[in-house]
Coordinates of N, CA and C in Angstrom, one line a residue:
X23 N 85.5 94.4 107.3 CA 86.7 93.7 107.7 C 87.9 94.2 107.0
X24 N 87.9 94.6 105.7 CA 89.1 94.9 105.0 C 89.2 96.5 106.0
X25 N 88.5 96.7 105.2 CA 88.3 98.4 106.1 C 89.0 98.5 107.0
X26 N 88.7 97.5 108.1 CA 89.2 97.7 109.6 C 90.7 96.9 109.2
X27 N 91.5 96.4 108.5 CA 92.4 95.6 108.7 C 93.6 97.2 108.1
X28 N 92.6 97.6 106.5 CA 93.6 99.0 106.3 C 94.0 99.5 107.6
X29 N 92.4 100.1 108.3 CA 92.5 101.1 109.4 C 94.1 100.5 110.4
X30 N 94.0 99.4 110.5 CA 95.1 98.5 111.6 C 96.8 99.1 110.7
X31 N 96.6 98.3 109.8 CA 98.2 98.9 109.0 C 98.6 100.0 108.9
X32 N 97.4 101.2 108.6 CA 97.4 102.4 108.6 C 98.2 102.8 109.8
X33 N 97.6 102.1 111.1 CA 98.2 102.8 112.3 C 99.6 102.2 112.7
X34 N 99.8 101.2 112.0 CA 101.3 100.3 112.3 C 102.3 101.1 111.7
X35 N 101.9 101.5 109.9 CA 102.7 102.2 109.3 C 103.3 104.0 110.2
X36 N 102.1 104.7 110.5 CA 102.3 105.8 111.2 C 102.9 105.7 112.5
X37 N 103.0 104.0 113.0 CA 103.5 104.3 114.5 C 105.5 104.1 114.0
X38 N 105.7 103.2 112.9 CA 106.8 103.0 112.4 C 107.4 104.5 112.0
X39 N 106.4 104.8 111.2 CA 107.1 106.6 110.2 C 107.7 107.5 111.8
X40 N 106.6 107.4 112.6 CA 107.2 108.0 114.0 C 108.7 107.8 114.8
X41 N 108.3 106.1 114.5 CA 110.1 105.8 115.5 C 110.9 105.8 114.6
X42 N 111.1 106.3 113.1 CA 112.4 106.4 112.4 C 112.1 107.8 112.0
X43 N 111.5 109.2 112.8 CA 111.3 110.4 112.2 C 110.9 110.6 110.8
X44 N 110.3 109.9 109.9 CA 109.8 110.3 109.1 C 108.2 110.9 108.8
X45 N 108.1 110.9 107.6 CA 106.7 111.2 107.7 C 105.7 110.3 107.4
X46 N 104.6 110.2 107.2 CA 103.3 109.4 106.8 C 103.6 109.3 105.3
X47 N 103.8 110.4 104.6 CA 103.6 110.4 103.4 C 104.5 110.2 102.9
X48 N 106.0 110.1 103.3 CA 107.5 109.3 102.8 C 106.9 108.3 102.5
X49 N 106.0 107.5 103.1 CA 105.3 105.6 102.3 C 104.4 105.3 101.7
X50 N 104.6 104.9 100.6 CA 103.5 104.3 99.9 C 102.9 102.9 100.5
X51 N 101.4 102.6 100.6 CA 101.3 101.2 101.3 C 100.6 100.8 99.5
X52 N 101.0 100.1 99.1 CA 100.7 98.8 97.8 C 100.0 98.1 98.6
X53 N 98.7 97.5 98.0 CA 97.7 96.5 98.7 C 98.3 95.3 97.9
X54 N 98.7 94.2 98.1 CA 99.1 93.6 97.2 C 97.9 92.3 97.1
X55 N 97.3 92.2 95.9 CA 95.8 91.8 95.5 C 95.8 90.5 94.9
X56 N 97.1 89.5 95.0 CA 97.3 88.5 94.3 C 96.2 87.3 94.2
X57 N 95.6 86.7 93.7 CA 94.3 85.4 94.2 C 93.0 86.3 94.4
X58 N 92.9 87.9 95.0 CA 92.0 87.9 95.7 C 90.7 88.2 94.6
X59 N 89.5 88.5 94.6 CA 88.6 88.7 93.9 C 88.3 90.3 94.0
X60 N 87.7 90.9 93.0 CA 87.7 92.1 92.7 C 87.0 92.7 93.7
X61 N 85.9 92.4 94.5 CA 85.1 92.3 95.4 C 86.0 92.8 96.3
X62 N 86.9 92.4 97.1 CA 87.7 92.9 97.8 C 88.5 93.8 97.5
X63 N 89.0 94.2 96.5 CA 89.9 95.2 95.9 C 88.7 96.2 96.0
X64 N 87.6 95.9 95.8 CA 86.6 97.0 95.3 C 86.8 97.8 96.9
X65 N 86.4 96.7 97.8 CA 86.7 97.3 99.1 C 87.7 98.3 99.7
X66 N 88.6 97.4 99.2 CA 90.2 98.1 99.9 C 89.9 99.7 99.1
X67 N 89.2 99.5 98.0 CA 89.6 101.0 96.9 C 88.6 102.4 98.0
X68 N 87.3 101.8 97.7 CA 86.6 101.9 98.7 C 86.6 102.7 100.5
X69 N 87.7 102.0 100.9 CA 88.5 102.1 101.6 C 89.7 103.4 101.5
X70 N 89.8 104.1 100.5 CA 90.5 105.0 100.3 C 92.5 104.2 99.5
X71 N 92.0 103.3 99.2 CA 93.3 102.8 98.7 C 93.5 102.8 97.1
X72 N 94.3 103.2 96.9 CA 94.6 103.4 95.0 C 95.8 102.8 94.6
X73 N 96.9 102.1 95.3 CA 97.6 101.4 95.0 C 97.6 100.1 95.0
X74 N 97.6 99.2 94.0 CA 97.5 97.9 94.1 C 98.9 97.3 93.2
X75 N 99.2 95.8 94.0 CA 100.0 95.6 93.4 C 99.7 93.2 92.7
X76 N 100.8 93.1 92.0 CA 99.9 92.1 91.5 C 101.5 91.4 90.8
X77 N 101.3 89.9 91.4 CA 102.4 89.0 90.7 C 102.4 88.8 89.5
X78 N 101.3 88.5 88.5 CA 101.0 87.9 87.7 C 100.5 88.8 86.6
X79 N 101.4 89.1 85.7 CA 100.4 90.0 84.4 C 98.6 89.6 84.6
X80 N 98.5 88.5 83.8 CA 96.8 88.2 83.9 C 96.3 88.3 84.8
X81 N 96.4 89.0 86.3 CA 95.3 89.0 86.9 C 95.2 90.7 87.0
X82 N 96.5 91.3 86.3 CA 96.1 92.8 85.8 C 95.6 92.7 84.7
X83 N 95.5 92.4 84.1 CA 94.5 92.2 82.6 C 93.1 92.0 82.8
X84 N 92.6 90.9 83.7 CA 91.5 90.8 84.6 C 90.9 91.5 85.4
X85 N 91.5 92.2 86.0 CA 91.1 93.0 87.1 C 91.2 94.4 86.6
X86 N 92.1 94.9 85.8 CA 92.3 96.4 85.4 C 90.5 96.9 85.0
X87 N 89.7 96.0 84.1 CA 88.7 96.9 83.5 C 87.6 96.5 84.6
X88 N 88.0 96.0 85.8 CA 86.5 96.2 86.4 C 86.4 96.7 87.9
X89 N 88.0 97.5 88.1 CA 87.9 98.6 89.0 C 88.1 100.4 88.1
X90 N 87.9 101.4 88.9 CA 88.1 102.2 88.9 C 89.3 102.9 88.0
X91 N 89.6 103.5 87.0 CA 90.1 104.1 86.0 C 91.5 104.8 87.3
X92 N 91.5 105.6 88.0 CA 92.2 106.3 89.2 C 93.1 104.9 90.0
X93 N 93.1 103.4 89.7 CA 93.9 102.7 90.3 C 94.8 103.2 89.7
X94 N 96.1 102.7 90.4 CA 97.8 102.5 90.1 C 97.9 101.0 90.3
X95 N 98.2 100.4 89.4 CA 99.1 98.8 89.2 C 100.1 98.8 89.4
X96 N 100.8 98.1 90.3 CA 102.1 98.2 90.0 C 102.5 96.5 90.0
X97 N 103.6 96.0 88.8 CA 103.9 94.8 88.6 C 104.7 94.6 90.0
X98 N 104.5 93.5 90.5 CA 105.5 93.5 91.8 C 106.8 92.1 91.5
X99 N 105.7 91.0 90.3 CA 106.3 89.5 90.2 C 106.9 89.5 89.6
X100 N 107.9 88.4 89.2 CA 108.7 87.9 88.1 C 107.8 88.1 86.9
X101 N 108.3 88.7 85.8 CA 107.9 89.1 84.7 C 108.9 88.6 83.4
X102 N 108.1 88.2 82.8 CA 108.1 87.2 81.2 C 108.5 88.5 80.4
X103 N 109.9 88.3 79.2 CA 109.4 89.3 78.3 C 108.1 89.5 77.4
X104 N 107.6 88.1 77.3 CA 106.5 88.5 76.2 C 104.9 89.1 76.8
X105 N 105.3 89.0 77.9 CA 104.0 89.8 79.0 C 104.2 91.3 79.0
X106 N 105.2 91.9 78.7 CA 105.7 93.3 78.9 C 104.4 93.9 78.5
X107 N 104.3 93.7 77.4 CA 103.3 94.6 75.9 C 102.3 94.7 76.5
X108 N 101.4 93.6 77.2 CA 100.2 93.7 78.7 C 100.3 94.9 79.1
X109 N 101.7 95.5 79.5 CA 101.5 96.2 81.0 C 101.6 98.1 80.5
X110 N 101.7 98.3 79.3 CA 102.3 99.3 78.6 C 100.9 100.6 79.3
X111 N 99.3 99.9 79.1 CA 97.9 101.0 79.0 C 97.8 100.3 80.5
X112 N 98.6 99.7 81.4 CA 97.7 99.4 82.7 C 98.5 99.6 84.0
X113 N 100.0 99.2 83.7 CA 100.4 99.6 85.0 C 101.4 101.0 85.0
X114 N 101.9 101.2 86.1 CA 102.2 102.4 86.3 C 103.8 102.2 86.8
X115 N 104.5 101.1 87.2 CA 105.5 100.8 87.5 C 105.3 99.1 87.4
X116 N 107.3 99.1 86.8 CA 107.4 97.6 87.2 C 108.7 97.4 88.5
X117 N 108.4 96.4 89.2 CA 109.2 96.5 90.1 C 110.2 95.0 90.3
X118 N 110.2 94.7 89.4 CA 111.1 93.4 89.3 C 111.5 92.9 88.5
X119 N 112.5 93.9 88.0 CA 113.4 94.4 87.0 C 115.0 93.5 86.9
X120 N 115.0 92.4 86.4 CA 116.5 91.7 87.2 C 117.6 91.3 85.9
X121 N 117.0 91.7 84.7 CA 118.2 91.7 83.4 C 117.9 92.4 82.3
X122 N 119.1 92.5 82.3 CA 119.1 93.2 80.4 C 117.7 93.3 79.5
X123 N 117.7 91.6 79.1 CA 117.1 91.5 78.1 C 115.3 91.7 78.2
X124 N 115.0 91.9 80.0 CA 113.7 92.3 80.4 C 113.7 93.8 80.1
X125 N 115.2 94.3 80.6 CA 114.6 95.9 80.4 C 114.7 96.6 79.1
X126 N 115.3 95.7 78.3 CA 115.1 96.0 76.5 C 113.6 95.7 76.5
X127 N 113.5 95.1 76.4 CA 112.0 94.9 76.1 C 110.7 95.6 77.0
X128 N 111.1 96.1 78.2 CA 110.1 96.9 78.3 C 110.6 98.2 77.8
X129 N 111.7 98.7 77.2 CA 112.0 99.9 76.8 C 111.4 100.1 75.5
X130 N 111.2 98.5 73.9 CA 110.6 98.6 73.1 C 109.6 98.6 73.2
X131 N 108.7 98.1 74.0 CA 107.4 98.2 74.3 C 106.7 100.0 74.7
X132 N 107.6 100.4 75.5 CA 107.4 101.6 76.3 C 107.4 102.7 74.8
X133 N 108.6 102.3 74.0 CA 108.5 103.2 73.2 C 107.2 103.3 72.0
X134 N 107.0 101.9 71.8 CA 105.7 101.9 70.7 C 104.6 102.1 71.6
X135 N 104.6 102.1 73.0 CA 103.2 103.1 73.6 C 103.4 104.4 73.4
X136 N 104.6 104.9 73.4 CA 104.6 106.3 73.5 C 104.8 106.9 74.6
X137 N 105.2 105.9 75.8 CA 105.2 106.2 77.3 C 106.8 106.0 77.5
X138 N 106.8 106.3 79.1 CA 107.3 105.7 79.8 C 107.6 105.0 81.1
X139 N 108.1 104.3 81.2 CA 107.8 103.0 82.1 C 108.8 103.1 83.2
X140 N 108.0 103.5 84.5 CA 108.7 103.2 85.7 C 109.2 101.9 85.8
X141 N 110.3 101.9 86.7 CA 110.9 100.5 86.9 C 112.0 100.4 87.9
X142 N 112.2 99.7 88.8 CA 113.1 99.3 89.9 C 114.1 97.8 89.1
X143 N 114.6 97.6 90.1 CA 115.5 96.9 89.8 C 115.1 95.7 91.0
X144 N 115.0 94.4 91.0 CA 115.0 93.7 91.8 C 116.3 93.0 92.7
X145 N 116.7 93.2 94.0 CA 118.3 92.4 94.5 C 116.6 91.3 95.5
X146 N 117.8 90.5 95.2 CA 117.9 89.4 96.1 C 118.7 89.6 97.3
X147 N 118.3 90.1 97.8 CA 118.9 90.4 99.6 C 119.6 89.4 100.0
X148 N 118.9 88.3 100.4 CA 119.6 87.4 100.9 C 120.2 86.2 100.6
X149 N 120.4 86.7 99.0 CA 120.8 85.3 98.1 C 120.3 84.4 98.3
X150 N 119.1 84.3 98.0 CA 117.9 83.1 98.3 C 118.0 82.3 96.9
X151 N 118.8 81.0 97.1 CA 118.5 80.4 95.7 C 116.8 80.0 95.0
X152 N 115.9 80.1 95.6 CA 114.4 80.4 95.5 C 113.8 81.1 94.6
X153 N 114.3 82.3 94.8 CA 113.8 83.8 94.5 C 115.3 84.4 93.4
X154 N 113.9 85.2 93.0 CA 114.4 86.1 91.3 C 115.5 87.2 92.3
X155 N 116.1 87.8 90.9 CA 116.4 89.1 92.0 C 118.4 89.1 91.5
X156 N 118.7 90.2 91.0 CA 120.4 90.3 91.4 C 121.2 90.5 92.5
X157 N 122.6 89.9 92.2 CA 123.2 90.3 93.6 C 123.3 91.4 93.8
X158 N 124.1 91.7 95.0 CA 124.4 93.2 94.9 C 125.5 93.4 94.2
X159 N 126.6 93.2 93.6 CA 127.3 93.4 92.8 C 126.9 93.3 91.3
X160 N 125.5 93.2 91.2 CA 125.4 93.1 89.7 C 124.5 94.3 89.7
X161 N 124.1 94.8 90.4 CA 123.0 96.0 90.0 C 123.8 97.0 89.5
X162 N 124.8 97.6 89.8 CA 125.3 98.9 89.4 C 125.8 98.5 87.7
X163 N 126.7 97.5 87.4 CA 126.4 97.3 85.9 C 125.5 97.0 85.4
X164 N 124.1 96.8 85.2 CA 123.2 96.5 85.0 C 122.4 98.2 84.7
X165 N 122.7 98.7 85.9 CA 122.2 100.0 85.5 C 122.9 100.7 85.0
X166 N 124.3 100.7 84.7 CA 124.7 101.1 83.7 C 124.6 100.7 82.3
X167 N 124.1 99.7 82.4 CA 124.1 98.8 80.7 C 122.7 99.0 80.4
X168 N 121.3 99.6 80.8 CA 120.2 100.0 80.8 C 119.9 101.5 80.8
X169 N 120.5 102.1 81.7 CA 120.1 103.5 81.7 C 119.4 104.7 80.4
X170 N 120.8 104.2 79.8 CA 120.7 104.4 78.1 C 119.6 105.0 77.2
X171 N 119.1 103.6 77.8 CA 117.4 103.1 76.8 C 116.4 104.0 76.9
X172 N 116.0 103.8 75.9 CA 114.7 104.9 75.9 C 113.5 104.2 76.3
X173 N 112.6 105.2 77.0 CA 111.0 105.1 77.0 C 111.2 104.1 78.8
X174 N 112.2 103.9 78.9 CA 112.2 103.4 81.1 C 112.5 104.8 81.6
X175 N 112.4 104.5 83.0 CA 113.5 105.4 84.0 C 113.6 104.5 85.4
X176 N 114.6 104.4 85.6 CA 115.0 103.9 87.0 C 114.7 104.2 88.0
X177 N 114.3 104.2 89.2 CA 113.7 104.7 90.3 C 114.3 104.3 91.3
X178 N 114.6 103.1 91.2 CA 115.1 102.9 92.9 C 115.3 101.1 92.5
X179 N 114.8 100.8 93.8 CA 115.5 99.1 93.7 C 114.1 98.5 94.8
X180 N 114.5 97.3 94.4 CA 113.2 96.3 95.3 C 113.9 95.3 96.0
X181 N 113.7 94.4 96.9 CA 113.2 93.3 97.2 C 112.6 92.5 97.9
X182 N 112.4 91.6 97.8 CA 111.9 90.4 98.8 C 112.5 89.7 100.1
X183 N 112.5 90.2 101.1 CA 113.1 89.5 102.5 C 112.7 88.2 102.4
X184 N 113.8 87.1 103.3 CA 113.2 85.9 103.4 C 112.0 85.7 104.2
X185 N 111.2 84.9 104.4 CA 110.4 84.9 105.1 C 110.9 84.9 106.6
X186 N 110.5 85.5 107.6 CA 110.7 84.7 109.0 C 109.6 85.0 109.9
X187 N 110.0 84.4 111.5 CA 108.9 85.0 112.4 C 109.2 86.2 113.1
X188 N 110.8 86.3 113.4 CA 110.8 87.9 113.5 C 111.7 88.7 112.3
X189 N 110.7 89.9 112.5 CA 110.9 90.6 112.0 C 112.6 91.2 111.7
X190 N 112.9 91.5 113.1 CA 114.2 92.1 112.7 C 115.4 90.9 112.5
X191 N 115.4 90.3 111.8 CA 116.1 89.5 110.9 C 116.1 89.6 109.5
X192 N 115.5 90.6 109.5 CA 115.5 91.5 107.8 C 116.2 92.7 108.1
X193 N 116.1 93.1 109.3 CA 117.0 94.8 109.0 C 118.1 94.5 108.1
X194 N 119.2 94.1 108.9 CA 120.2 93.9 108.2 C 120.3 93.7 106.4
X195 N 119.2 93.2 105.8 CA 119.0 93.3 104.3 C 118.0 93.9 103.8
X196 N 117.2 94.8 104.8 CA 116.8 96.1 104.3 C 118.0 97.9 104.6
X197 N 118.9 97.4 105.4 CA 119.7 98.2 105.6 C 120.9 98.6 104.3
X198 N 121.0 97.3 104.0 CA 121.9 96.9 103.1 C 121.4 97.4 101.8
X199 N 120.1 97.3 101.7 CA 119.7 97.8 100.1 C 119.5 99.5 100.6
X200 N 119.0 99.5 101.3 CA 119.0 101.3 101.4 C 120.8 101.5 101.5
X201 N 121.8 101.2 101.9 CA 122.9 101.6 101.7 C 123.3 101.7 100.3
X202 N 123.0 100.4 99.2 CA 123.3 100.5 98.0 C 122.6 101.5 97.0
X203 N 121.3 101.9 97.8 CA 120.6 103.0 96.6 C 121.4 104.3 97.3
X204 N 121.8 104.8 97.8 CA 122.4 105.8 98.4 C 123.7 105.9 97.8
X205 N 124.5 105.1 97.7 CA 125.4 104.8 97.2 C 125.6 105.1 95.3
X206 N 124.7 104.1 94.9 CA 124.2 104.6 93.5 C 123.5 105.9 93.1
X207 N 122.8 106.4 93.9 CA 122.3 107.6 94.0 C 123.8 108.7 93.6
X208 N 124.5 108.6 94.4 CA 125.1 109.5 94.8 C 126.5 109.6 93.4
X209 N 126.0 108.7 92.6 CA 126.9 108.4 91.2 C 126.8 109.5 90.5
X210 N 125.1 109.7 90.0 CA 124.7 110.7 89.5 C 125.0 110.1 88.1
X211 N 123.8 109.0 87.7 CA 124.2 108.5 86.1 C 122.9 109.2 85.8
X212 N 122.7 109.3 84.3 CA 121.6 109.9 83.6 C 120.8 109.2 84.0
X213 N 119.6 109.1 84.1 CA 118.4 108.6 84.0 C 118.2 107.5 84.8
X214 N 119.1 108.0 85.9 CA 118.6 107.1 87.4 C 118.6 108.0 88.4
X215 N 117.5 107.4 88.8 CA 116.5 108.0 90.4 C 116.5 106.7 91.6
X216 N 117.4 107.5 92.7 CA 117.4 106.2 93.6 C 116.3 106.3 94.9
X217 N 115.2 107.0 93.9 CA 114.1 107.7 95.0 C 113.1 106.5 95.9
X218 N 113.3 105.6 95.3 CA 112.3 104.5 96.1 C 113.1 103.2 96.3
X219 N 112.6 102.8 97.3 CA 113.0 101.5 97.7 C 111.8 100.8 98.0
X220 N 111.6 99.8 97.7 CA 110.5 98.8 97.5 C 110.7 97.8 98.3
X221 N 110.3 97.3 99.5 CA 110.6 96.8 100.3 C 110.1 96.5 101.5
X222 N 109.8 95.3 102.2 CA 108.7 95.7 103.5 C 107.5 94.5 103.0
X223 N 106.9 93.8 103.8 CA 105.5 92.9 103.2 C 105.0 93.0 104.6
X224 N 103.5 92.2 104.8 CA 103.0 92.1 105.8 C 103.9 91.8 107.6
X225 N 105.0 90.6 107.2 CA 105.6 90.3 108.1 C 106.7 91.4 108.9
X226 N 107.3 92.1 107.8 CA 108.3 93.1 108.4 C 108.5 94.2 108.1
X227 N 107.0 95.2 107.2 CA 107.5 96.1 106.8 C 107.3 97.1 108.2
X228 N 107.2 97.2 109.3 CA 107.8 98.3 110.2 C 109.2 98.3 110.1
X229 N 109.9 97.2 110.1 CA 111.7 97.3 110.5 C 111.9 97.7 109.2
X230 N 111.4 97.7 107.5 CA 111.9 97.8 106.4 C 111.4 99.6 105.8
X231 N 110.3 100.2 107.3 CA 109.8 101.7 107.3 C 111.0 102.2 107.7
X232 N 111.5 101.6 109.0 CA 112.3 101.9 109.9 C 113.7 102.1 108.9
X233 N 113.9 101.6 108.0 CA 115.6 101.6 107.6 C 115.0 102.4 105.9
X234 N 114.0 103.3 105.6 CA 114.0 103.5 104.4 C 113.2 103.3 103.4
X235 N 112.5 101.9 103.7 CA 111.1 101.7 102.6 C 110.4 102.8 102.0
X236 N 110.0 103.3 101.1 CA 109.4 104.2 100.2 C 108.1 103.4 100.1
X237 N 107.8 102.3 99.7 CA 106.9 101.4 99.1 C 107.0 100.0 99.8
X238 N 105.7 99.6 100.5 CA 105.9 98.4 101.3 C 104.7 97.7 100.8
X239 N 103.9 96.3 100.5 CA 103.8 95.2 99.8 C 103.2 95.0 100.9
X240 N 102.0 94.8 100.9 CA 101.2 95.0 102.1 C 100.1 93.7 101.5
X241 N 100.1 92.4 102.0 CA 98.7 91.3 101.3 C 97.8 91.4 102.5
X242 N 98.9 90.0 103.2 CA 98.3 89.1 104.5 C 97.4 89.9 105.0
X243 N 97.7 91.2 105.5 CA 97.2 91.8 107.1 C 96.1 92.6 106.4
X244 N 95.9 92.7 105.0 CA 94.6 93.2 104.6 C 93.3 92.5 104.1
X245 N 94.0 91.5 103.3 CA 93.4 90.6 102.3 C 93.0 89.4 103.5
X246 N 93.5 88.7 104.2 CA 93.8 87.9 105.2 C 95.0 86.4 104.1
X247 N 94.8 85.4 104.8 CA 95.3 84.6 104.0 C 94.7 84.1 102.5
X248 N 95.6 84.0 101.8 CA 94.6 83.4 100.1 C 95.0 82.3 99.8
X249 N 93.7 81.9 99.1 CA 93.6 81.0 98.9 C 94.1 79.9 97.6
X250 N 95.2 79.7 97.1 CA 95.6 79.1 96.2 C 94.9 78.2 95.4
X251 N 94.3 78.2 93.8 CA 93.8 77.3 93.4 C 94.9 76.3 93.4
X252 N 94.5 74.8 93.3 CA 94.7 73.7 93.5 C 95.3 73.4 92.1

């Protein structure tokens, strides 16, 4: 079942990379593994999948030692400073990066690993009082007031569309963030890379392939619906 739902996405993503001329491999698909049991990840992995992505530090702490050493974690949720130090031996990117005093602290953490820590920057597209995330006028000082730091690097930017039933009711704020990494890109500060845009989930990542996505957040249409403890 998972198998066949990748194989489905798989061909959604390539029929998207097509009608915006890109390629297959311009996109990363993140299986996003939030609730689900390792059992299923085992599958998806199984399945030829090595990206996984996860809201919650503790269910990468859970889950990290009882799949395959070759996964990629990538933080996708709101993130706690004092959860940073978790993520230092397990993930490989954080992508919901939305102030100062988070990216100091994954910068001291990154430095007492000895590493360094990918990381996006989270916008709130649609100014959803709901949802985490900077405006667009706060990200460029922000990555100016971070860049600095040692043991991160900047990569690009993320976010979260509102929910809806159609899809293209997101271009416009997947348009919008690919204009701003382009934009910032084209600054040329030290130790920013505006190479990925994080963006796209089950409901709309063809229109969010279509305008630029690098990396799209893939749950529903693999995992099916999850099931929330009570």
């Amino acid at each position: 079942m998972i198998a066949n739902n990748i194989q489905s996405v798989e061909k959604r993503i390539a029929e998207a990379c097509r009608r915006a001329g890109r390629s297959r491999e311009d996109v990363t698909l993140i299986c996003v593994t939030k609730t689900m049991p390792v059992e299923d990840l085992q599958q998806a992995y199984d399945a030829g999948q090595r990206c996984f992505g996860e809201n919650r530090v503790q269910e990468i702490i859970e889950k990290y030692p009882q799949l395959p050493p070759d996964v990629q974690w990538h933080m996708i949720g709101h993130l706690q400073r004092n959860k940073v130090k978790y993520l230092m031996d397990r993930a490989v990117m954080v992508h919901s990066v939305d102030s100062a005093p988070l990216a100091q602290a994954i910068s001291r953490e990154a430095v007492k690993a000895g590493r360094i820590m990918d990381i996006l920057l989270e916008v709130n597209a649609a100014g959803e009082e709901s949802k985490f995330g900077l405006g667009y006028g706060d990200v460029l000082p922000l990555i100016r007031e971070i860049a600095p730091l040692p043991g991160i690097r900047i990569c690009g930017l993320m976010t979260v569309a509102p929910y809806t039933e159609d899809p293209e009711t997101n271009r416009v704020f997947f348009k919008k963030l690919r204009e701003l990494s382009v934009d910032i890109g084209q600054r040329c500060i030290d130790n920013v890379s505006m190479h990925i845009l994080s963006m796209g989930m089950t409901g709309d990542f063809e229109v969010a392939i279509e305008e630029g996505a690098t990396h799209i957040r893939v749950g529903t249409a693999i995992f099916g619906q999850r099931n929330y403890p009570v």
